[in-house]
Amino acid sequence: MNQKIRNMNTTALAYMGDAVYEVYIRQWAMASGQPAADKLHAMAVPFVKASGQAQAVRELMKGFLTDEELALAKRARNHRTSSKPRNADPVEYKLATAFEALIGALYLSGETDRIEEIIGEALNIIESDLKIKKIKPGAAYSRHTKEKESKNE
């Protein structure tokens, strides 16, 4: 990540990261084969809402991120903002902003392989958390269904 991007306003990075992450999640949902838009939306919600992103970044900050990524995430989390979260806990909102800023910075740096690693790990973390709470994300990631079907054949 270059110096210019590292020093950008973290709110601007989060703005970009929000859009990039949303596209990745929508691609993931579409890959399930689910044709109904309302069910695709239901699948995506737990992964794009602040609480899911906050849970993911909490875990990622425990050793998955590089020192540079961790520093950026902490700077974004600690950035003072005048906006108030509408439907999220303020702490979760700040953590979600950190996650989005990280994705935005990596995107602007052209580090798509790293974005995919981080988002893949975030999906695993959020999905694991949903299973612990016994909540199905929409129809749940069909990858698991396909794996079960292939084992039964």
PDB file of C-alpha atoms in Angstrom:
ATOM      1  CA  MET A   1       0.000   0.000   0.000  1.00  0.00           C
ATOM      2  CA  ASN A   2       1.569   3.289  -1.003  1.00  0.00           C
ATOM      3  CA  GLN A   3       2.073   6.300   1.249  1.00  0.00           C
ATOM      4  CA  LYS A   4      -0.649   8.375  -0.452  1.00  0.00           C
ATOM      5  CA  ILE A   5      -3.315   5.735   0.193  1.00  0.00           C
ATOM      6  CA  ARG A   6      -2.006   4.999   3.686  1.00  0.00           C
ATOM      7  CA  ASN A   7      -2.468   8.685   4.557  1.00  0.00           C
ATOM      8  CA  MET A   8      -5.899   9.156   2.963  1.00  0.00           C
ATOM      9  CA  ASN A   9      -8.887  10.101   5.073  1.00  0.00           C
ATOM     10  CA  THR A  10     -10.197   6.857   6.548  1.00  0.00           C
ATOM     11  CA  THR A  11     -13.800   7.918   5.985  1.00  0.00           C
ATOM     12  CA  ALA A  12     -13.088   8.201   2.255  1.00  0.00           C
ATOM     13  CA  LEU A  13     -11.382   4.806   2.301  1.00  0.00           C
ATOM     14  CA  ALA A  14     -14.408   3.329   4.093  1.00  0.00           C
ATOM     15  CA  TYR A  15     -16.689   4.879   1.463  1.00  0.00           C
ATOM     16  CA  MET A  16     -14.789   3.007  -1.248  1.00  0.00           C
ATOM     17  CA  GLY A  17     -14.459  -0.151   0.828  1.00  0.00           C
ATOM     18  CA  ASP A  18     -18.194  -0.286   1.478  1.00  0.00           C
ATOM     19  CA  ALA A  19     -18.886  -0.375  -2.255  1.00  0.00           C
ATOM     20  CA  VAL A  20     -16.169  -2.938  -2.996  1.00  0.00           C
ATOM     21  CA  TYR A  21     -17.243  -5.236  -0.155  1.00  0.00           C
ATOM     22  CA  GLU A  22     -20.888  -5.002  -1.229  1.00  0.00           C
ATOM     23  CA  VAL A  23     -19.960  -6.154  -4.746  1.00  0.00           C
ATOM     24  CA  TYR A  24     -17.983  -9.117  -3.396  1.00  0.00           C
ATOM     25  CA  ILE A  25     -20.859 -10.148  -1.130  1.00  0.00           C
ATOM     26  CA  ARG A  26     -23.377  -9.838  -3.950  1.00  0.00           C
ATOM     27  CA  GLN A  27     -21.160 -11.982  -6.183  1.00  0.00           C
ATOM     28  CA  TRP A  28     -20.917 -14.544  -3.379  1.00  0.00           C
ATOM     29  CA  ALA A  29     -24.710 -14.557  -2.967  1.00  0.00           C
ATOM     30  CA  MET A  30     -25.293 -14.841  -6.720  1.00  0.00           C
ATOM     31  CA  ALA A  31     -22.907 -17.818  -6.870  1.00  0.00           C
ATOM     32  CA  SER A  32     -25.347 -19.702  -4.636  1.00  0.00           C
ATOM     33  CA  GLY A  33     -27.663 -20.118  -7.606  1.00  0.00           C
ATOM     34  CA  GLN A  34     -30.535 -18.513  -5.729  1.00  0.00           C
ATOM     35  CA  PRO A  35     -32.714 -16.794  -8.366  1.00  0.00           C
ATOM     36  CA  ALA A  36     -34.938 -14.699  -6.068  1.00  0.00           C
ATOM     37  CA  ALA A  37     -33.650 -11.197  -5.320  1.00  0.00           C
ATOM     38  CA  ASP A  38     -35.334 -11.067  -1.906  1.00  0.00           C
ATOM     39  CA  LYS A  39     -33.576 -14.280  -0.848  1.00  0.00           C
ATOM     40  CA  LEU A  40     -30.252 -13.003  -2.211  1.00  0.00           C
ATOM     41  CA  HIS A  41     -30.734  -9.897  -0.105  1.00  0.00           C
ATOM     42  CA  ALA A  42     -31.536 -11.994   2.976  1.00  0.00           C
ATOM     43  CA  MET A  43     -28.356 -14.025   2.416  1.00  0.00           C
ATOM     44  CA  ALA A  44     -26.225 -10.885   2.162  1.00  0.00           C
ATOM     45  CA  VAL A  45     -27.592  -8.893   5.117  1.00  0.00           C
ATOM     46  CA  PRO A  46     -25.722 -10.641   7.970  1.00  0.00           C
ATOM     47  CA  PHE A  47     -22.458 -10.171   6.081  1.00  0.00           C
ATOM     48  CA  VAL A  48     -22.849  -6.482   5.208  1.00  0.00           C
ATOM     49  CA  LYS A  49     -24.387  -5.111   8.384  1.00  0.00           C
ATOM     50  CA  ALA A  50     -22.145  -3.401  10.926  1.00  0.00           C
ATOM     51  CA  SER A  51     -22.330  -6.178  13.524  1.00  0.00           C
ATOM     52  CA  GLY A  52     -21.069  -8.778  11.038  1.00  0.00           C
ATOM     53  CA  GLN A  53     -18.249  -6.584   9.796  1.00  0.00           C
ATOM     54  CA  ALA A  54     -17.336  -5.675  13.389  1.00  0.00           C
ATOM     55  CA  GLN A  55     -17.127  -9.335  14.384  1.00  0.00           C
ATOM     56  CA  ALA A  56     -14.962 -10.080  11.352  1.00  0.00           C
ATOM     57  CA  VAL A  57     -12.507  -7.236  11.902  1.00  0.00           C
ATOM     58  CA  ARG A  58     -12.212  -8.038  15.629  1.00  0.00           C
ATOM     59  CA  GLU A  59     -11.021 -11.525  14.714  1.00  0.00           C
ATOM     60  CA  LEU A  60      -8.872 -10.364  11.792  1.00  0.00           C
ATOM     61  CA  MET A  61      -7.070  -7.920  14.087  1.00  0.00           C
ATOM     62  CA  LYS A  62      -5.925 -10.844  16.261  1.00  0.00           C
ATOM     63  CA  GLY A  63      -3.174 -11.862  13.868  1.00  0.00           C
ATOM     64  CA  PHE A  64      -4.541 -12.231  10.345  1.00  0.00           C
ATOM     65  CA  LEU A  65      -3.732  -8.683   9.232  1.00  0.00           C
ATOM     66  CA  THR A  66      -0.250  -7.431   8.406  1.00  0.00           C
ATOM     67  CA  ASP A  67       1.199  -4.719  10.650  1.00  0.00           C
ATOM     68  CA  GLU A  68       0.426  -2.116   7.982  1.00  0.00           C
ATOM     69  CA  GLU A  69      -3.177  -3.314   7.609  1.00  0.00           C
ATOM     70  CA  LEU A  70      -3.630  -3.429  11.371  1.00  0.00           C
ATOM     71  CA  ALA A  71      -2.321   0.136  11.746  1.00  0.00           C
ATOM     72  CA  LEU A  72      -4.743   1.378   9.088  1.00  0.00           C
ATOM     73  CA  ALA A  73      -7.685  -0.487  10.654  1.00  0.00           C
ATOM     74  CA  LYS A  74      -6.892   0.969  14.086  1.00  0.00           C
ATOM     75  CA  ARG A  75      -6.552   4.477  12.638  1.00  0.00           C
ATOM     76  CA  ALA A  76      -9.945   4.115  10.933  1.00  0.00           C
ATOM     77  CA  ARG A  77     -11.557   2.686  14.076  1.00  0.00           C
ATOM     78  CA  ASN A  78     -10.244   5.552  16.194  1.00  0.00           C
ATOM     79  CA  HIS A  79     -11.100   8.318  13.711  1.00  0.00           C
ATOM     80  CA  ARG A  80     -13.525  10.813  15.219  1.00  0.00           C
ATOM     81  CA  THR A  81     -16.649  11.348  13.203  1.00  0.00           C
ATOM     82  CA  SER A  82     -19.685  13.536  13.573  1.00  0.00           C
ATOM     83  CA  SER A  83     -22.044  11.002  11.982  1.00  0.00           C
ATOM     84  CA  LYS A  84     -24.151   8.801  14.219  1.00  0.00           C
ATOM     85  CA  PRO A  85     -24.929   5.207  13.283  1.00  0.00           C
ATOM     86  CA  ARG A  86     -28.608   4.720  12.503  1.00  0.00           C
ATOM     87  CA  ASN A  87     -29.076   1.037  13.217  1.00  0.00           C
ATOM     88  CA  ALA A  88     -25.847  -0.042  14.874  1.00  0.00           C
ATOM     89  CA  ASP A  89     -24.042   0.069  18.161  1.00  0.00           C
ATOM     90  CA  PRO A  90     -21.468   2.924  18.011  1.00  0.00           C
ATOM     91  CA  VAL A  91     -18.564   0.579  18.823  1.00  0.00           C
ATOM     92  CA  GLU A  92     -19.634  -1.884  16.136  1.00  0.00           C
ATOM     93  CA  TYR A  93     -20.072   0.999  13.703  1.00  0.00           C
ATOM     94  CA  LYS A  94     -16.475   2.144  14.294  1.00  0.00           C
ATOM     95  CA  LEU A  95     -15.170  -1.394  13.824  1.00  0.00           C
ATOM     96  CA  ALA A  96     -17.224  -1.817  10.639  1.00  0.00           C
ATOM     97  CA  THR A  97     -15.761   1.460   9.382  1.00  0.00           C
ATOM     98  CA  ALA A  98     -12.281   0.073  10.088  1.00  0.00           C
ATOM     99  CA  PHE A  99     -13.088  -3.042   8.047  1.00  0.00           C
ATOM    100  CA  GLU A 100     -14.451  -0.997   5.144  1.00  0.00           C
ATOM    101  CA  ALA A 101     -11.474   1.408   5.221  1.00  0.00           C
ATOM    102  CA  LEU A 102      -9.102  -1.549   5.024  1.00  0.00           C
ATOM    103  CA  ILE A 103     -10.950  -2.991   2.020  1.00  0.00           C
ATOM    104  CA  GLY A 104     -10.997   0.457   0.383  1.00  0.00           C
ATOM    105  CA  ALA A 105      -7.266   0.970   0.887  1.00  0.00           C
ATOM    106  CA  LEU A 106      -6.435  -2.445  -0.520  1.00  0.00           C
ATOM    107  CA  TYR A 107      -8.710  -1.852  -3.500  1.00  0.00           C
ATOM    108  CA  LEU A 108      -7.124   1.500  -4.298  1.00  0.00           C
ATOM    109  CA  SER A 109      -3.706  -0.180  -4.000  1.00  0.00           C
ATOM    110  CA  GLY A 110      -4.734  -2.834  -6.516  1.00  0.00           C
ATOM    111  CA  GLU A 111      -4.291  -5.642  -3.980  1.00  0.00           C
ATOM    112  CA  THR A 112      -7.234  -7.771  -5.116  1.00  0.00           C
ATOM    113  CA  ASP A 113      -5.649 -11.062  -4.019  1.00  0.00           C
ATOM    114  CA  ARG A 114      -5.339  -9.742  -0.477  1.00  0.00           C
ATOM    115  CA  ILE A 115      -8.907  -8.382  -0.575  1.00  0.00           C
ATOM    116  CA  GLU A 116     -10.130 -11.848  -1.516  1.00  0.00           C
ATOM    117  CA  GLU A 117      -8.123 -13.442   1.321  1.00  0.00           C
ATOM    118  CA  ILE A 118      -9.524 -10.985   3.861  1.00  0.00           C
ATOM    119  CA  ILE A 119     -13.102 -11.200   2.598  1.00  0.00           C
ATOM    120  CA  GLY A 120     -12.884 -15.002   2.480  1.00  0.00           C
ATOM    121  CA  GLU A 121     -11.735 -15.057   6.094  1.00  0.00           C
ATOM    122  CA  ALA A 122     -14.422 -12.509   7.048  1.00  0.00           C
ATOM    123  CA  LEU A 123     -17.101 -14.719   5.464  1.00  0.00           C
ATOM    124  CA  ASN A 124     -15.840 -17.691   7.483  1.00  0.00           C
ATOM    125  CA  ILE A 125     -15.834 -15.663  10.712  1.00  0.00           C
ATOM    126  CA  ILE A 126     -19.325 -14.238  10.197  1.00  0.00           C
ATOM    127  CA  GLU A 127     -20.753 -17.554   9.036  1.00  0.00           C
ATOM    128  CA  SER A 128     -19.235 -19.303  12.058  1.00  0.00           C
ATOM    129  CA  ASP A 129     -20.751 -16.674  14.351  1.00  0.00           C
ATOM    130  CA  LEU A 130     -24.158 -17.184  12.714  1.00  0.00           C
ATOM    131  CA  LYS A 131     -23.933 -20.940  13.271  1.00  0.00           C
ATOM    132  CA  ILE A 132     -23.092 -20.414  16.940  1.00  0.00           C
ATOM    133  CA  LYS A 133     -26.192 -18.217  17.223  1.00  0.00           C
ATOM    134  CA  LYS A 134     -28.152 -20.748  15.110  1.00  0.00           C
ATOM    135  CA  ILE A 135     -29.113 -18.151  12.525  1.00  0.00           C
ATOM    136  CA  LYS A 136     -29.205 -19.095   8.866  1.00  0.00           C
ATOM    137  CA  PRO A 137     -28.002 -16.358   6.517  1.00  0.00           C
ATOM    138  CA  GLY A 138     -30.924 -16.480   4.099  1.00  0.00           C
ATOM    139  CA  ALA A 139     -30.708 -19.870   2.447  1.00  0.00           C
ATOM    140  CA  ALA A 140     -27.108 -20.105   3.701  1.00  0.00           C
ATOM    141  CA  TYR A 141     -24.099 -20.340   1.486  1.00  0.00           C
ATOM    142  CA  SER A 142     -24.988 -23.052  -0.997  1.00  0.00           C
ATOM    143  CA  ARG A 143     -21.365 -24.204  -1.114  1.00  0.00           C
ATOM    144  CA  HIS A 144     -22.166 -26.278   1.960  1.00  0.00           C
ATOM    145  CA  THR A 145     -25.237 -27.764   0.295  1.00  0.00           C
ATOM    146  CA  LYS A 146     -23.251 -28.640  -2.822  1.00  0.00           C
ATOM    147  CA  GLU A 147     -20.517 -30.266  -0.713  1.00  0.00           C
ATOM    148  CA  LYS A 148     -23.102 -32.390   1.110  1.00  0.00           C
ATOM    149  CA  GLU A 149     -24.747 -33.402  -2.182  1.00  0.00           C
ATOM    150  CA  SER A 150     -21.417 -34.449  -3.710  1.00  0.00           C
ATOM    151  CA  LYS A 151     -20.637 -36.589  -0.630  1.00  0.00           C
ATOM    152  CA  ASN A 152     -24.009 -38.346  -0.945  1.00  0.00           C
ATOM    153  CA  GLU A 153     -23.523 -39.221  -4.628  1.00  0.00           C
TER     154      GLU A 153
END
